[in-house]
Amino acid sequence: MIQEQPLSTGGGVRKWRNLRWWIIALLFLSTVINYMDRQNLSILARTIQDDLRISDLEYSYVVQCFLLAYTLAYLFAGRVTDYLGTRASMAVFVIWWSIADMLTSLSRGVYSLGFFRFLLGVGEPGNYTAAPKAVSEWFPPKERGLAIGIYTAGATMGAAIAPPVIAFLASHFHWRTVFLFTGSLGLIWVIPWLLLYRRPEEHPRISEEELKYIKTSDPGQSGSEEVPVEGRWRYILKRRETWILMFGRMLTDPVWYFYLFWFPKYLTDARELSLGQVGKIAWMVYLAADLGCILGGYFSGLLIKRGMNPVRSRIWVMTMAAVLLPLSPLINSAPTPLMAVGIASIAAFAHMSWLISLSTIIVDVYPKPVVGTVFGLVAAGSGFGGMLATNLIGRAVTSYSYAPVFIAMGFLHPVVYLMIRTIRTPKERPA
């Protein structure tokens, strides 16, 4: 998809073919790093808990510190993104969270660990407000689902490679060294980002052909709507789509948070696997989630090319996901750890297809000047839901078992689907 051959011009500045896919490649890498930086704690949870004498309930409080900051930060990260622009805001966010991850190596107990993960949570949301804004600037509707799917696949790729990589590093070095290593990756990433990213109309290396292609849009899309100069928040909050999408993520995103923060612990605690055994099979769940990102985005784009309305195409993909997620309760009753991982992989695939489609709906129905702000507000619902769910999971695991957790995860998506399917584009709404 990405072609490396540059095009030469008389002005001496070489033009790159498909420059927009280079942008997505960088966003993919930033998301890989983002998820490695948050996933390293769950992979090392048992080691850190034993070293710092932290209980399971206290561990849930540490995760909540991250999610509290993550939720609150989304309320301003989107506005910061729209104010500073994609290029500058992304650099600021990545530098912040990378340093916070490195500081985690200094933890001496539950309070310091919780504080450093709080700082991590302040910076990490920026990746998910700046990246979709970049997509809104660089991609036409028929490619947005795939573009968002590709960079979001970086999340699951980061989660997939984290277990074996972190397990390897932890087996050869102290767990504190792992945080120094993962944190340094983001600081390195900022260099090519600042060198490459510009808005399409300002980029010296974009060809006229690609610029013209990017500017093509669906005439029925709300991206052309004018946003009132005064009352940006009023415009966003009065739209029912904002509340549906925010509530939808609040209820369904805890499923993904479980796979990030608790599933490796489930394999070690409930299935009694060693850290090495977890590293050998846990990656399957995150690889399946990767495929969900790519195929979910690709399939909705394929439906658009065949004439379907963009929002309808996203909802069609979400329908399939809502049918698969009720398999979740079978994970806990699976006779072998490998079979449990297999069912969890199906659930992860379905959830990420769902998430990609929901995220792309935002780019489809809101004007470009407010995309970052809307993403931040909707994602705040995700953080709030994850924070509440993490506490409930911690209490359920401590007092009962993982069984009620898997049962609950089987019903969330079908319930939200009934609301999501009512979303309409401006062209579809009654006058």
Coordinates of C-alpha atoms in Angstrom, one line a residue:
M1 CA 0.0 0.0 0.0
I2 CA 2.9 2.4 0.8
Q3 CA 5.1 3.0 -2.1
E4 CA 8.5 4.4 -1.5
Q5 CA 9.3 5.8 -4.9
P6 CA 9.4 9.6 -4.7
L7 CA 8.3 11.8 -7.6
S8 CA 10.7 14.4 -8.9
T9 CA 9.5 17.9 -9.7
G10 CA 11.2 20.8 -11.4
G11 CA 11.3 22.8 -8.2
G12 CA 13.8 20.4 -6.7
V13 CA 11.5 19.1 -3.9
R14 CA 10.7 15.4 -4.4
K15 CA 7.1 14.4 -4.2
W16 CA 6.1 11.1 -2.5
R17 CA 3.5 8.7 -3.9
N18 CA 0.7 7.9 -1.4
L19 CA 2.1 10.2 1.3
R20 CA -1.1 9.8 3.3
W21 CA -0.2 6.1 4.0
W22 CA 3.2 7.2 5.3
I23 CA 1.3 9.3 7.8
I24 CA -0.8 6.3 8.8
A25 CA 2.4 4.2 9.2
L26 CA 3.7 6.7 11.7
L27 CA 0.4 6.8 13.5
F28 CA 0.5 3.0 13.6
L29 CA 3.9 3.1 15.3
S30 CA 2.8 5.7 17.8
T31 CA -0.2 3.5 18.8
V32 CA 2.1 0.5 19.1
I33 CA 4.2 2.4 21.5
N34 CA 1.2 3.8 23.3
Y35 CA -0.1 0.4 24.1
M36 CA 3.2 -1.1 25.0
D37 CA 3.6 1.7 27.5
R38 CA 0.3 0.9 29.2
Q39 CA 0.4 -2.9 28.7
N40 CA 3.8 -3.4 30.4
L41 CA 2.2 -3.0 33.8
S42 CA -0.4 -5.8 33.4
I43 CA 2.3 -8.1 32.0
L44 CA 4.5 -7.5 35.0
A45 CA 1.7 -7.2 37.5
R46 CA 2.4 -10.3 39.5
T47 CA 6.2 -9.6 39.6
I48 CA 5.7 -6.0 40.6
Q49 CA 3.0 -6.9 43.2
D50 CA 5.3 -9.4 44.8
D51 CA 8.2 -7.0 44.8
L52 CA 6.3 -4.0 46.1
R53 CA 3.8 -6.0 48.2
I54 CA 0.7 -4.8 46.4
S55 CA -2.6 -6.8 46.7
D56 CA -5.0 -7.4 43.9
L57 CA -7.4 -4.8 45.2
E58 CA -4.5 -2.3 45.4
Y59 CA -3.5 -3.2 41.9
S60 CA -7.1 -2.3 40.8
Y61 CA -6.6 1.1 42.4
V62 CA -3.4 1.6 40.5
V63 CA -5.2 0.8 37.2
Q64 CA -8.0 3.2 38.3
C65 CA -5.4 6.0 38.8
F66 CA -4.4 5.6 35.1
L67 CA -8.1 5.5 34.0
L68 CA -9.1 8.5 36.1
A69 CA -6.4 10.6 34.5
Y70 CA -7.2 9.0 31.1
T71 CA -10.8 10.0 31.4
L72 CA -10.2 13.5 32.7
A73 CA -7.5 14.1 30.1
Y74 CA -9.8 13.3 27.2
L75 CA -12.0 16.3 28.2
F76 CA -9.2 18.7 27.3
A77 CA -7.0 16.6 25.0
G78 CA -9.4 16.9 22.1
R79 CA -9.6 20.7 22.5
V80 CA -5.8 20.9 22.8
T81 CA -5.6 19.0 19.6
D82 CA -8.0 21.3 17.7
Y83 CA -6.2 24.3 19.1
L84 CA -2.5 23.3 18.6
G85 CA -3.1 21.3 15.4
T86 CA -2.3 17.7 14.7
R87 CA 1.5 18.0 14.4
A88 CA 2.3 20.0 17.5
S89 CA -0.3 18.3 19.8
M90 CA 0.8 14.8 18.9
A91 CA 4.5 15.6 19.7
V92 CA 3.5 17.1 23.1
F93 CA 1.4 14.1 24.0
V94 CA 4.0 11.5 23.1
I95 CA 6.8 13.2 24.9
W96 CA 4.7 13.5 28.0
W97 CA 3.5 9.9 28.2
S98 CA 7.0 8.6 27.3
I99 CA 8.6 10.4 30.2
A100 CA 5.8 9.3 32.5
D101 CA 6.3 5.6 31.5
M102 CA 10.0 5.9 32.3
L103 CA 9.3 7.4 35.7
T104 CA 7.3 4.3 36.6
S105 CA 10.7 2.6 37.1
L106 CA 11.1 4.7 40.2
S107 CA 8.0 3.3 41.9
R108 CA 8.5 2.2 45.5
G109 CA 5.0 1.3 46.5
V110 CA 1.3 1.5 45.6
Y111 CA 1.2 5.3 45.9
S112 CA 4.1 6.1 43.8
L113 CA 3.1 3.5 41.2
G114 CA -0.4 4.9 41.1
F115 CA 1.0 8.5 40.7
F116 CA 3.3 7.6 37.8
R117 CA 0.5 5.7 36.0
F118 CA -1.8 8.8 36.6
L119 CA 0.8 10.9 34.7
L120 CA 0.8 8.3 32.0
G121 CA -3.0 8.5 31.7
V122 CA -2.7 12.3 31.3
G123 CA -0.7 12.0 28.1
E124 CA -1.9 8.9 26.4
P125 CA -5.4 10.1 25.3
G126 CA -3.7 12.6 22.9
N127 CA -2.9 9.8 20.5
Y128 CA -6.6 9.1 20.0
T129 CA -7.6 12.7 19.5
A130 CA -4.7 13.7 17.2
A131 CA -4.8 10.5 15.0
P132 CA -8.4 10.8 13.9
K133 CA -7.9 14.5 13.2
A134 CA -5.0 13.5 10.9
V135 CA -7.4 11.0 9.2
S136 CA -10.0 13.7 8.7
E137 CA -7.3 15.9 7.1
W138 CA -5.7 13.3 4.9
F139 CA -8.4 10.8 3.8
P140 CA -11.7 10.8 1.9
P141 CA -14.7 8.9 3.4
K142 CA -14.2 5.6 1.6
E143 CA -10.7 5.2 3.1
R144 CA -11.3 6.5 6.6
G145 CA -12.4 3.2 8.0
L146 CA -9.3 1.4 6.8
A147 CA -7.0 4.3 7.9
I148 CA -8.5 4.3 11.4
G149 CA -8.3 0.5 11.4
I150 CA -4.6 0.5 10.5
Y151 CA -3.5 2.9 13.2
T152 CA -5.8 1.4 15.8
A153 CA -4.3 -2.0 14.9
G154 CA -1.1 -0.5 16.4
A155 CA -2.9 -0.8 19.7
T156 CA -3.5 -4.5 19.4
M157 CA -0.1 -5.0 17.8
G158 CA 1.5 -3.3 20.8
A159 CA -0.6 -5.5 23.1
A160 CA 0.3 -8.6 21.0
I161 CA 4.1 -8.1 21.1
A162 CA 4.1 -6.8 24.6
P163 CA 3.8 -10.2 26.4
P164 CA 6.7 -11.9 24.7
V165 CA 8.9 -8.9 24.5
I166 CA 8.3 -7.8 28.1
A167 CA 8.5 -11.3 29.4
F168 CA 11.9 -11.7 27.6
L169 CA 13.2 -8.4 29.0
A170 CA 11.9 -9.1 32.5
S171 CA 13.6 -12.5 32.5
H172 CA 17.0 -10.9 31.6
F173 CA 16.8 -7.6 33.4
H174 CA 15.0 -6.0 36.4
W175 CA 11.3 -5.1 35.8
R176 CA 12.3 -1.4 36.2
T177 CA 14.5 -1.6 33.1
V178 CA 11.4 -2.6 31.1
F179 CA 9.8 0.8 31.7
L180 CA 12.9 2.6 30.7
F181 CA 13.1 0.7 27.5
T182 CA 9.4 1.1 26.4
G183 CA 9.4 4.8 27.5
S184 CA 12.4 5.7 25.3
L185 CA 10.7 4.4 22.2
G186 CA 8.2 7.3 22.1
L187 CA 11.0 9.9 22.4
I188 CA 12.6 8.4 19.4
W189 CA 9.3 8.4 17.4
V190 CA 8.8 12.1 17.8
I191 CA 11.7 12.9 15.5
P192 CA 10.3 11.5 12.2
W193 CA 6.9 12.8 13.1
L194 CA 8.0 16.4 13.3
L195 CA 10.0 16.0 10.1
L196 CA 7.1 14.4 8.1
Y197 CA 3.7 15.7 9.3
R198 CA 2.0 18.7 7.7
R199 CA -1.5 19.3 6.6
P200 CA -2.0 18.2 3.0
E201 CA -2.4 21.7 1.5
E202 CA 0.8 22.8 3.3
H203 CA 3.0 19.7 2.6
P204 CA 5.9 20.3 0.2
R205 CA 6.1 16.6 -0.7
I206 CA 2.5 15.9 -1.7
S207 CA 1.7 15.5 -5.4
E208 CA -1.1 17.5 -7.0
E209 CA -2.9 14.2 -7.9
E210 CA -2.9 13.0 -4.3
L211 CA -4.0 16.4 -3.0
K212 CA -7.0 16.4 -5.4
Y213 CA -7.9 12.8 -4.4
I214 CA -7.8 13.7 -0.7
K215 CA -10.2 16.6 -1.2
T216 CA -12.9 14.4 -2.8
S217 CA -15.8 13.9 -0.3
D218 CA -19.3 12.5 -0.1
P219 CA -21.7 15.4 -0.7
G220 CA -24.1 14.1 1.9
Q221 CA -21.5 14.2 4.6
S222 CA -21.6 16.6 7.6
G223 CA -17.9 17.4 7.3
S224 CA -18.8 20.4 5.2
E225 CA -21.1 21.8 7.9
E226 CA -20.1 25.2 9.4
V227 CA -19.4 25.2 13.1
P228 CA -20.6 28.3 15.0
V229 CA -17.6 30.4 16.0
E230 CA -19.3 31.0 19.3
G231 CA -20.7 27.9 21.0
R232 CA -18.5 25.0 19.9
W233 CA -19.4 23.0 23.0
R234 CA -23.1 23.9 22.6
Y235 CA -23.0 22.6 19.0
I236 CA -21.4 19.3 20.1
L237 CA -23.5 18.7 23.2
K238 CA -26.8 19.4 21.6
R239 CA -26.3 16.6 19.0
R240 CA -27.8 13.3 20.1
E241 CA -25.1 11.4 18.3
T242 CA -22.6 12.7 20.8
W243 CA -24.4 11.2 23.7
I244 CA -25.2 7.9 21.9
L245 CA -21.5 7.5 21.0
M246 CA -20.2 8.5 24.4
F247 CA -22.6 6.2 26.2
G248 CA -21.8 3.5 23.8
R249 CA -18.1 3.6 24.5
M250 CA -18.7 3.9 28.2
L251 CA -20.5 0.5 28.2
T252 CA -18.5 -1.4 25.6
D253 CA -14.9 -0.2 26.0
P254 CA -14.5 -2.0 29.4
V255 CA -14.4 -5.2 27.5
W256 CA -11.1 -4.1 25.9
Y257 CA -9.8 -2.7 29.1
F258 CA -10.3 -6.2 30.6
Y259 CA -8.2 -7.8 27.9
L260 CA -5.5 -5.1 28.5
F261 CA -5.3 -5.0 32.2
W262 CA -6.8 -8.3 33.5
F263 CA -6.6 -11.0 30.9
P264 CA -2.9 -11.8 31.4
K265 CA -3.6 -11.9 35.2
Y266 CA -6.6 -14.2 34.5
L267 CA -4.2 -16.6 32.7
T268 CA -1.7 -16.5 35.6
D269 CA -4.1 -16.5 38.5
A270 CA -7.1 -18.5 37.4
R271 CA -5.5 -20.7 34.7
E272 CA -2.2 -21.0 36.8
L273 CA 0.1 -20.3 33.8
S274 CA 3.7 -19.1 34.3
L275 CA 4.8 -15.7 32.9
G276 CA 6.6 -17.6 30.1
Q277 CA 3.4 -19.6 29.2
V278 CA 1.4 -16.4 29.1
G279 CA 3.9 -14.9 26.7
K280 CA 3.5 -17.9 24.4
I281 CA -0.3 -17.8 24.0
A282 CA -1.6 -14.4 25.1
W283 CA -0.4 -12.7 21.9
M284 CA -3.1 -14.6 20.0
V285 CA -5.9 -12.4 21.5
Y286 CA -4.2 -9.2 20.5
L287 CA -3.3 -10.5 17.0
A288 CA -7.0 -11.3 16.5
A289 CA -7.9 -7.8 17.7
D290 CA -5.4 -6.5 15.0
L291 CA -7.3 -8.4 12.3
G292 CA -10.6 -6.9 13.7
C293 CA -9.2 -3.4 13.2
I294 CA -8.0 -4.0 9.7
L295 CA -10.9 -6.1 8.4
G296 CA -13.6 -4.1 10.1
G297 CA -12.3 -0.8 8.6
Y298 CA -11.7 -2.5 5.2
F299 CA -15.1 -4.1 5.0
S300 CA -17.0 -0.8 5.7
G301 CA -14.9 0.9 3.0
L302 CA -15.8 -1.9 0.6
L303 CA -19.5 -1.4 1.3
I304 CA -19.1 2.4 0.6
K305 CA -17.4 1.6 -2.7
R306 CA -20.5 -0.5 -3.6
G307 CA -22.8 2.4 -2.9
M308 CA -23.7 2.2 0.8
N309 CA -24.0 5.3 2.9
P310 CA -20.8 5.6 5.1
V311 CA -22.6 5.6 8.4
R312 CA -24.8 2.6 7.3
S313 CA -21.6 0.7 6.4
R314 CA -20.1 1.2 9.8
I315 CA -23.3 0.1 11.6
W316 CA -23.5 -3.0 9.4
V317 CA -20.0 -4.1 10.6
M318 CA -21.1 -3.4 14.2
T319 CA -24.1 -5.7 13.7
M320 CA -21.8 -8.6 13.0
A321 CA -19.7 -7.7 16.1
A322 CA -22.7 -7.6 18.3
V323 CA -23.6 -11.1 17.3
L324 CA -20.2 -12.5 18.2
L325 CA -19.6 -10.9 21.6
P326 CA -22.2 -13.0 23.5
L327 CA -19.6 -15.9 23.2
S328 CA -17.6 -14.2 26.0
P329 CA -19.0 -16.3 28.9
L330 CA -17.6 -19.4 27.3
I331 CA -14.1 -18.3 28.0
N332 CA -14.2 -19.1 31.7
S333 CA -15.7 -22.5 31.2
A334 CA -13.3 -23.6 28.4
P335 CA -11.6 -26.9 29.4
T336 CA -8.1 -25.7 28.4
P337 CA -6.2 -22.4 28.6
L338 CA -5.6 -22.6 24.8
M339 CA -9.3 -23.0 24.1
A340 CA -10.1 -20.1 26.4
V341 CA -7.6 -17.9 24.5
G342 CA -9.2 -19.0 21.3
I343 CA -12.7 -17.8 22.3
A344 CA -11.2 -14.6 23.8
S345 CA -9.6 -14.0 20.4
I346 CA -13.0 -14.1 18.7
A347 CA -14.3 -11.7 21.2
A348 CA -11.3 -9.4 20.8
F349 CA -11.7 -9.5 17.0
A350 CA -15.4 -8.6 17.2
H351 CA -14.8 -5.8 19.7
M352 CA -12.1 -4.0 17.7
S353 CA -14.2 -4.2 14.5
W354 CA -17.0 -2.6 16.6
L355 CA -14.6 0.1 18.0
I356 CA -13.2 1.0 14.6
S357 CA -16.7 1.4 13.1
L358 CA -17.9 3.5 16.0
S359 CA -14.8 5.8 15.8
T360 CA -15.1 6.3 12.1
I361 CA -18.8 7.4 12.5
I362 CA -17.4 10.4 14.4
V363 CA -15.3 11.4 11.4
D364 CA -18.2 10.8 9.1
V365 CA -20.8 12.9 10.9
Y366 CA -18.9 15.8 12.5
P367 CA -17.1 18.8 10.8
K368 CA -13.3 18.7 10.7
P369 CA -12.8 21.7 13.1
V370 CA -14.4 19.8 16.0
V371 CA -13.3 16.2 15.3
G372 CA -10.6 16.2 18.0
T373 CA -12.9 17.7 20.6
V374 CA -15.7 15.2 19.8
F375 CA -13.3 12.3 20.0
G376 CA -12.0 13.5 23.3
L377 CA -15.5 13.9 24.7
V378 CA -16.7 10.5 23.5
A379 CA -13.5 8.8 24.7
A380 CA -14.0 10.3 28.1
G381 CA -17.1 8.1 28.3
S382 CA -14.7 5.2 27.5
G383 CA -12.4 6.1 30.4
F384 CA -15.2 6.6 32.8
G385 CA -16.6 3.2 31.9
G386 CA -13.2 1.6 32.2
M387 CA -12.5 3.1 35.5
L388 CA -15.9 2.0 37.0
A389 CA -15.5 -1.5 35.4
T390 CA -12.0 -1.9 36.8
N391 CA -13.2 -1.4 40.3
L392 CA -16.0 -3.8 39.8
I393 CA -13.7 -6.4 38.3
G394 CA -11.3 -6.0 41.1
R395 CA -14.0 -6.6 43.7
A396 CA -15.5 -9.5 41.7
V397 CA -12.2 -11.3 41.4
T398 CA -11.3 -10.7 45.0
S399 CA -14.7 -11.8 46.4
Y400 CA -15.9 -14.3 43.8
S401 CA -14.2 -15.3 40.6
Y402 CA -13.8 -14.2 36.9
A403 CA -17.1 -16.0 35.9
P404 CA -19.4 -13.0 36.5
V405 CA -17.0 -10.7 34.6
F406 CA -17.2 -12.9 31.4
I407 CA -21.0 -13.1 31.7
A408 CA -21.4 -9.4 31.9
M409 CA -19.1 -8.8 28.9
G410 CA -21.4 -11.0 26.7
F411 CA -24.4 -8.6 26.9
L412 CA -22.9 -5.1 26.6
H413 CA -22.5 -4.7 22.8
P414 CA -26.0 -6.0 21.9
V415 CA -27.6 -3.5 24.3
V416 CA -25.6 -0.6 22.9
Y417 CA -26.3 -1.7 19.3
L418 CA -29.9 -0.8 19.7
M419 CA -28.9 2.8 20.2
I420 CA -26.1 3.0 17.7
R421 CA -28.4 1.8 14.8
T422 CA -30.5 5.0 15.2
I423 CA -27.7 7.3 14.1
R424 CA -28.3 9.1 10.9
T425 CA -26.2 11.4 8.7
P426 CA -27.5 14.9 8.0
K427 CA -28.7 13.8 4.6
E428 CA -30.8 11.0 6.2
R429 CA -32.4 13.1 8.9
P430 CA -35.9 14.4 8.4
A431 CA -36.1 18.1 7.5

